[in-house]
JSON list of C-alpha atoms in Angstrom, two decimals:
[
{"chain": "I", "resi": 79, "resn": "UNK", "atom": "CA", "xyz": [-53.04, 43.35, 2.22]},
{"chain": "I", "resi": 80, "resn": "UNK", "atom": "CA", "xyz": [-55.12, 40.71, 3.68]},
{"chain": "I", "resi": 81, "resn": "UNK", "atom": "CA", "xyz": [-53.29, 37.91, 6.20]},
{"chain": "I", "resi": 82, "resn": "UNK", "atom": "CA", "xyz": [-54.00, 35.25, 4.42]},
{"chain": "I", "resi": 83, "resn": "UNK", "atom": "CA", "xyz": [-55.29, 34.78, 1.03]},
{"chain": "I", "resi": 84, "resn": "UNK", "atom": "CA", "xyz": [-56.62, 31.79, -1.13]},
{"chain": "I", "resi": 85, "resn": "UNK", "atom": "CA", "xyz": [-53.69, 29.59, -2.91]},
{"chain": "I", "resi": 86, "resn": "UNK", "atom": "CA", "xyz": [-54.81, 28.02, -6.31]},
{"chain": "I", "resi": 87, "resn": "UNK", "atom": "CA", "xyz": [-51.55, 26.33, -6.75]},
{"chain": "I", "resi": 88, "resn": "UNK", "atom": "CA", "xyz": [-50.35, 23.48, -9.13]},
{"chain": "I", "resi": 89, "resn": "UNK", "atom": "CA", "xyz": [-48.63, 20.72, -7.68]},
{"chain": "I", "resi": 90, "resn": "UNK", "atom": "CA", "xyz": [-45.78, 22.12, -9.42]},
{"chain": "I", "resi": 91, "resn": "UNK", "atom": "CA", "xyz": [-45.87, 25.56, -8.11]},
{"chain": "I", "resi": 92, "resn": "UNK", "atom": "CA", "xyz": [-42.96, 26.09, -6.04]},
{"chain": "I", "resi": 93, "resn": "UNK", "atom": "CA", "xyz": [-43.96, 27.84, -2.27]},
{"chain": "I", "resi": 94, "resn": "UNK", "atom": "CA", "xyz": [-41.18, 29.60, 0.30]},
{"chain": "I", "resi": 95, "resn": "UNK", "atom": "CA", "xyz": [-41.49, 31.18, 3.65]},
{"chain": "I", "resi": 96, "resn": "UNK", "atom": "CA", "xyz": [-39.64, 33.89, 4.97]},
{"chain": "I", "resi": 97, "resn": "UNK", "atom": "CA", "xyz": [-39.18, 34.40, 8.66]},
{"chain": "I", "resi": 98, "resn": "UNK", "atom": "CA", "xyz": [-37.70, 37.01, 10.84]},
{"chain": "I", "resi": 99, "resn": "UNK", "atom": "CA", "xyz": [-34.78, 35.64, 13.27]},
{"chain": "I", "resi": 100, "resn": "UNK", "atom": "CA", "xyz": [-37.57, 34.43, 15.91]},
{"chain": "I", "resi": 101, "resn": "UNK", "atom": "CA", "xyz": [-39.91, 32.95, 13.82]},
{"chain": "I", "resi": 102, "resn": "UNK", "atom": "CA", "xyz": [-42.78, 35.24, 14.99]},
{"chain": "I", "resi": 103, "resn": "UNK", "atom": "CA", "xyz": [-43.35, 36.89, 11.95]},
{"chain": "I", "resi": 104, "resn": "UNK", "atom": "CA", "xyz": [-43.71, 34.86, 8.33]},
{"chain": "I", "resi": 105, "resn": "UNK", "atom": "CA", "xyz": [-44.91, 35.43, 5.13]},
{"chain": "I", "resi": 106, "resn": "UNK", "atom": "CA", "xyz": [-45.37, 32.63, 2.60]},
{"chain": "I", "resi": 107, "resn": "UNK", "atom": "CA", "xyz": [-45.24, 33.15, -1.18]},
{"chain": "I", "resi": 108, "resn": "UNK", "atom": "CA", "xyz": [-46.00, 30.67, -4.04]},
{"chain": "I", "resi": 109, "resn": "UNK", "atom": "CA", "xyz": [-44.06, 31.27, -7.72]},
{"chain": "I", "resi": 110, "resn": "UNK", "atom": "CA", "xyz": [-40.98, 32.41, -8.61]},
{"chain": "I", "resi": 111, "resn": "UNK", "atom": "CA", "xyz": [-40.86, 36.85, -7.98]},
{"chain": "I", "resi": 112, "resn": "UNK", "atom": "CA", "xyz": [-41.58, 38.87, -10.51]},
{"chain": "I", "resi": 113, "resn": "UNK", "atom": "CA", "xyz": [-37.75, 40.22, -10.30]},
{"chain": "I", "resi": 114, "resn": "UNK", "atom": "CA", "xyz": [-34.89, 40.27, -7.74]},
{"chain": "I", "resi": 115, "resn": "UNK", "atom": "CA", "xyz": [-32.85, 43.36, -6.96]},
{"chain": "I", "resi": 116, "resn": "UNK", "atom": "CA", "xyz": [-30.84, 45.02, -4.44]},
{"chain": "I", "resi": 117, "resn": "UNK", "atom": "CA", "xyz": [-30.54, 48.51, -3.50]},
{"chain": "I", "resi": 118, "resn": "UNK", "atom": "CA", "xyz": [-27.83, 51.03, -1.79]},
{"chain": "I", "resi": 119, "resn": "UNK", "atom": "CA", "xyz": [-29.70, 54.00, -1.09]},
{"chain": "I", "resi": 120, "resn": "UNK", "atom": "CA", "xyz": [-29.44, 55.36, 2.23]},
{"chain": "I", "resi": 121, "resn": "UNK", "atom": "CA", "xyz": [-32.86, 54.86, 3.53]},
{"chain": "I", "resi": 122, "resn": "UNK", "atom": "CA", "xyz": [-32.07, 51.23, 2.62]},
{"chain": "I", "resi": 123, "resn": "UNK", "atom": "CA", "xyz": [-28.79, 50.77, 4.01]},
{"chain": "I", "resi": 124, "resn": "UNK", "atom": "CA", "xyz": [-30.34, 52.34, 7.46]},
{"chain": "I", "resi": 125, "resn": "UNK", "atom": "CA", "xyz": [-33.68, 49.96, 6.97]},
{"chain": "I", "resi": 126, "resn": "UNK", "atom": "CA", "xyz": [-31.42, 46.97, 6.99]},
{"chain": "I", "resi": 127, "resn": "UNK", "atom": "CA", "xyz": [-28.45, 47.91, 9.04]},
{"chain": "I", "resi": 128, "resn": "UNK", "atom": "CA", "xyz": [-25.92, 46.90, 6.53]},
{"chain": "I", "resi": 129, "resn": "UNK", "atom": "CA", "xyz": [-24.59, 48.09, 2.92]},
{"chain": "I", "resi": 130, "resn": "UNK", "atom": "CA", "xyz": [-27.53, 47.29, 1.10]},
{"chain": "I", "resi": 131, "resn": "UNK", "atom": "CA", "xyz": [-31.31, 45.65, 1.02]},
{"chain": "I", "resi": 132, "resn": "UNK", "atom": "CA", "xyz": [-31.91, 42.48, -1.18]},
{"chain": "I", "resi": 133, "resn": "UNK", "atom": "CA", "xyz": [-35.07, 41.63, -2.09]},
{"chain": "I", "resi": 134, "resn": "UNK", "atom": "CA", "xyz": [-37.21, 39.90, -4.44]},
{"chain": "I", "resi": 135, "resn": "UNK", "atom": "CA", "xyz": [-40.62, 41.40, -5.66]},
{"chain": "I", "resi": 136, "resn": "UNK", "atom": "CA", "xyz": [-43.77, 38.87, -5.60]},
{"chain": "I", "resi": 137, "resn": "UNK", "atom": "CA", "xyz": [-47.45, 39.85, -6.90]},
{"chain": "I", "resi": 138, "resn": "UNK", "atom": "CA", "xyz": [-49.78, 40.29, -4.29]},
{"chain": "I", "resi": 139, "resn": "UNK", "atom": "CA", "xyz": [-51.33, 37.27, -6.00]},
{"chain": "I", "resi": 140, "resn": "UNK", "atom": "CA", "xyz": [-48.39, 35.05, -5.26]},
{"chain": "I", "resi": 141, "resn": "UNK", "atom": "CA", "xyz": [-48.95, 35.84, -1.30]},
{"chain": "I", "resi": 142, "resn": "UNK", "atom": "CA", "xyz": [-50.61, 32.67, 0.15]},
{"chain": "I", "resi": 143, "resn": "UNK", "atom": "CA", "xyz": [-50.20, 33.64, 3.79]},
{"chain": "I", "resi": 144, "resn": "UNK", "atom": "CA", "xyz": [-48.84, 36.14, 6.66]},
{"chain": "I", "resi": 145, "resn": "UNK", "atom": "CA", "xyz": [-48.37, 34.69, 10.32]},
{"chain": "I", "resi": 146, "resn": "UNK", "atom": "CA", "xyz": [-47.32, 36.39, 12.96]},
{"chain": "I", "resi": 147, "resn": "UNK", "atom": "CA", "xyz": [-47.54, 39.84, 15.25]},
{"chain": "I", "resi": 148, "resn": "UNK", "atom": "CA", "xyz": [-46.05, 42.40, 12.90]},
{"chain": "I", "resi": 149, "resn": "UNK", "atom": "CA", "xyz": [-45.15, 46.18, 13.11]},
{"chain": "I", "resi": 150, "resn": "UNK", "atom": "CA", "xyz": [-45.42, 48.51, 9.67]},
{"chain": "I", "resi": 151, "resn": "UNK", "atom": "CA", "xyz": [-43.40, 51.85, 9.51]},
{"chain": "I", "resi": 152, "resn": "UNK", "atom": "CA", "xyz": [-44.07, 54.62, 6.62]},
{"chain": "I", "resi": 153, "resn": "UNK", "atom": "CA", "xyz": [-41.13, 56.18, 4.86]},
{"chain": "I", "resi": 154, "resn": "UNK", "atom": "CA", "xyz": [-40.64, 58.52, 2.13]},
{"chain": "I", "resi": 155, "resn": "UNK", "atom": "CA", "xyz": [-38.89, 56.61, -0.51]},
{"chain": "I", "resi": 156, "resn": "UNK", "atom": "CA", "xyz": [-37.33, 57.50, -3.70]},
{"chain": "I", "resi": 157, "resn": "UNK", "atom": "CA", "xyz": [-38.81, 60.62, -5.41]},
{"chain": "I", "resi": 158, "resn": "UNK", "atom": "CA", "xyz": [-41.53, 61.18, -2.50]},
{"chain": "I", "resi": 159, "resn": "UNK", "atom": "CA", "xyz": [-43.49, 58.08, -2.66]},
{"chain": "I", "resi": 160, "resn": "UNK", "atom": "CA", "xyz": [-44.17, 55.97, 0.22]},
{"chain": "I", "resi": 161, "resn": "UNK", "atom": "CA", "xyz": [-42.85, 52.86, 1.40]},
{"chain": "I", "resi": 162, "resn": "UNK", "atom": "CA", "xyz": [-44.49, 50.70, 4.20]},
{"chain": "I", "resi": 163, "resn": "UNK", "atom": "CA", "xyz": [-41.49, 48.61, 5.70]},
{"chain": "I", "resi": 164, "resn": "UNK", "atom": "CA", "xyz": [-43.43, 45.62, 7.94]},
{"chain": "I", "resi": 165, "resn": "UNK", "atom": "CA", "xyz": [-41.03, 43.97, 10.27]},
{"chain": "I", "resi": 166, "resn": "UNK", "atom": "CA", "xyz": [-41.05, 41.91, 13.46]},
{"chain": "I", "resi": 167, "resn": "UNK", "atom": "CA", "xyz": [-41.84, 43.79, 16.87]},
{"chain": "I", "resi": 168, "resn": "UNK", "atom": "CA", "xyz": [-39.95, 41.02, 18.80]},
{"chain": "I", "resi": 169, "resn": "UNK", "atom": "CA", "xyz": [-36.64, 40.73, 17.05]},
{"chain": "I", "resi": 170, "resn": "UNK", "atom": "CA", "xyz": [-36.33, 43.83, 14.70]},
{"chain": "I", "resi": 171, "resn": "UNK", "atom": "CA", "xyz": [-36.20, 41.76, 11.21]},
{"chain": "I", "resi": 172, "resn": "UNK", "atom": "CA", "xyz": [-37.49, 43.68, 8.08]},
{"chain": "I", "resi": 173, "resn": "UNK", "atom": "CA", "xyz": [-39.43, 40.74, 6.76]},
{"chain": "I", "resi": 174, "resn": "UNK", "atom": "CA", "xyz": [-41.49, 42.46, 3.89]},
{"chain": "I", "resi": 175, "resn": "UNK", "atom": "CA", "xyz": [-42.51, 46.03, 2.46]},
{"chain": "I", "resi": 176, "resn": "UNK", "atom": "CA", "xyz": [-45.07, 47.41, -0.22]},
{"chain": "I", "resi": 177, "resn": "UNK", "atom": "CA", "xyz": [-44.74, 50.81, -2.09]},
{"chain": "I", "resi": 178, "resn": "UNK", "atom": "CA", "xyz": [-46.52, 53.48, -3.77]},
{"chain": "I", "resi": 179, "resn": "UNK", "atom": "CA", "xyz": [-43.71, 52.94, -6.88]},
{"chain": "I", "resi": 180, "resn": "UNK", "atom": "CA", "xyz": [-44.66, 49.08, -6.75]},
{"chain": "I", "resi": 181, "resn": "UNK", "atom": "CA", "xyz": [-48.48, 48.87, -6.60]},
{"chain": "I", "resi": 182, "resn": "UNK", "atom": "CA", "xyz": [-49.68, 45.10, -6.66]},
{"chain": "I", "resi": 183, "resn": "UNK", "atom": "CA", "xyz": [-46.52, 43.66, -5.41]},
{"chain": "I", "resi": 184, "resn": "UNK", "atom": "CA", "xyz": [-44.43, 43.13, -2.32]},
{"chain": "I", "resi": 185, "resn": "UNK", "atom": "CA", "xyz": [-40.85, 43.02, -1.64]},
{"chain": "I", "resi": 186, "resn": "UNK", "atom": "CA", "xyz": [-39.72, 40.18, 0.89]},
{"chain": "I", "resi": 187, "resn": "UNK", "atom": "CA", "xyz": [-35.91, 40.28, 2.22]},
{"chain": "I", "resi": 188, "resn": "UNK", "atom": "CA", "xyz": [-34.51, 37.56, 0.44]},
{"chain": "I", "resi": 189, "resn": "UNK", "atom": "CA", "xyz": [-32.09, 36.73, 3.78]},
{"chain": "I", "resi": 190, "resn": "UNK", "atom": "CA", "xyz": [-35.83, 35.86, 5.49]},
{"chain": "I", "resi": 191, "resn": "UNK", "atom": "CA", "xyz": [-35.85, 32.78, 2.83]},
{"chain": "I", "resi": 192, "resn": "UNK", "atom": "CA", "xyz": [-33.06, 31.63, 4.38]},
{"chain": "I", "resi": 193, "resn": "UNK", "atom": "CA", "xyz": [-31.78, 30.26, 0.63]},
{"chain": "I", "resi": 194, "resn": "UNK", "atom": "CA", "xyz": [-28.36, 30.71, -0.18]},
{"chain": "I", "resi": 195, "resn": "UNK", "atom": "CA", "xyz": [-28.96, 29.98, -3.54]},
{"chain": "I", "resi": 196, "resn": "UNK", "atom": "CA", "xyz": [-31.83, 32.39, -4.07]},
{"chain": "I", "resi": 197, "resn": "UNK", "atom": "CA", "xyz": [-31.44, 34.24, -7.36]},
{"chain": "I", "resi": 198, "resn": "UNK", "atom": "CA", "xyz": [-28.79, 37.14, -7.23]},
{"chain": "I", "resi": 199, "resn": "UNK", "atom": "CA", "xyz": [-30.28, 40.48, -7.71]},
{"chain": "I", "resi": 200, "resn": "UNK", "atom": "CA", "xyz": [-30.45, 41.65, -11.48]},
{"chain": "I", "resi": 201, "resn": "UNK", "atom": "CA", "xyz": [-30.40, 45.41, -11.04]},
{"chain": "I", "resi": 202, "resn": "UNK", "atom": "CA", "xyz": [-28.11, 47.52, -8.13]},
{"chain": "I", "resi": 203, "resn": "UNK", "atom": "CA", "xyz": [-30.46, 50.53, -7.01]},
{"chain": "I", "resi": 204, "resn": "UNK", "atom": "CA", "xyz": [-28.56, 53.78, -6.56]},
{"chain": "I", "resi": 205, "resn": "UNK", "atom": "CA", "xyz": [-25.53, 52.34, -7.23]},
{"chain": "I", "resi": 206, "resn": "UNK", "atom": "CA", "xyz": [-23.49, 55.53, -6.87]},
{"chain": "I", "resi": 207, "resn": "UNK", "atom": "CA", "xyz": [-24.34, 55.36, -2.81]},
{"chain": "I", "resi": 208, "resn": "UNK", "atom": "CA", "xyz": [-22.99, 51.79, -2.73]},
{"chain": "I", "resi": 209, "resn": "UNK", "atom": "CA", "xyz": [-20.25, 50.72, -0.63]},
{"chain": "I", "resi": 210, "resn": "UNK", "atom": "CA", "xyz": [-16.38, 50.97, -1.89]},
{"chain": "I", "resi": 211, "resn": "UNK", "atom": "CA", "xyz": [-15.74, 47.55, -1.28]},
{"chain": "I", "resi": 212, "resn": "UNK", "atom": "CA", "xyz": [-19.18, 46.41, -2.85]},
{"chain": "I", "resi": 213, "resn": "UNK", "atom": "CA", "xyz": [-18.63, 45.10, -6.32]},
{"chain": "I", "resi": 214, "resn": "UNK", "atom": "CA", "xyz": [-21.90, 43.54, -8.17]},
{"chain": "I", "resi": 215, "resn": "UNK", "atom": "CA", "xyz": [-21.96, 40.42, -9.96]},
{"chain": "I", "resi": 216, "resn": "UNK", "atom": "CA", "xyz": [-21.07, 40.91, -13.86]},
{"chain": "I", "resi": 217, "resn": "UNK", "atom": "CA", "xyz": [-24.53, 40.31, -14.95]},
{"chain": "I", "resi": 218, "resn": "UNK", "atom": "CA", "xyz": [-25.73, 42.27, -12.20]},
{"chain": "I", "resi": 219, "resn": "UNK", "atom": "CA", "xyz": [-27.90, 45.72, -14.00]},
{"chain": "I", "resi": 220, "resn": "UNK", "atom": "CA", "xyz": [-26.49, 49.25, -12.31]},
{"chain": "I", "resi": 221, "resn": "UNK", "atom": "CA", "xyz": [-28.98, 51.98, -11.90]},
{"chain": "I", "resi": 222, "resn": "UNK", "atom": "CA", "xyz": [-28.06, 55.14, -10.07]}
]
């Protein structure tokens, strides 16, 4: 993924940033994503250091820019396909990832928008490794 690619944006076109908890690291997207989810599976929960990740999935297209000294760490994901977390080598913060399942997109940590009324996720990942206490909106999609 290059740092910084060319915007062709309508005035209209609605752009966000999302920045670790320092500010060192940003990415800035232009559109709305391409879909919103959240996710329970282990290598998640551990990723994120809580019950879950929440994330929204943009085009690569829809990337206008990436600031900022950044750190990228390979996983196996899913059913043994990899997963490129990129985070911030000051503070820690998960601020984006790509994936062999998702090719042409990227997945930004919707807490990096820093938007509390971002879109809730439509689909729960392996739902069946979710939290006890974690109950998903009504409209929210479960997939184990």
């Amino acid at each position: 993924m290059d740092s910084v690619k060319p915007a062709e944006q309508s005035a209209k076109t609605k752009t966000r940033t999302a920045q670790c908890g320092c500010g060192g690291l940003g990415i800035t997207v232009s559109g709305e994503p391409r879909s919103v989810y959240a996710c329970a599976c282990l290598e998640c929960q551990r990723a994120t250091g809580t019950a879950f990740s929440y994330r929204a999935v943009f085009v690569d297209e829809a990337v206008v820019q990436i600031e900022g000294e950044r750190r990228s760490w390979r996983r196996t994901g899913g059913p043994g396909r990899w997963v490129e977390q990129t985070f911030c080598p000051t503070c820690g913060a998960l601020v984006f990832m790509t994936g062999e399942g998702l090719p042409g997109a990227v997945s930004v940590s919707v807490g990096c928008f820093a938007e509390p009324d971002f879109a809730p996720p439509a689909t729960l990942f392996r739902a069946r490794r979710k939290h006890h206490w974690f109950e998903p909106g009504p409209a929210t999609r479960i997939s184990d």
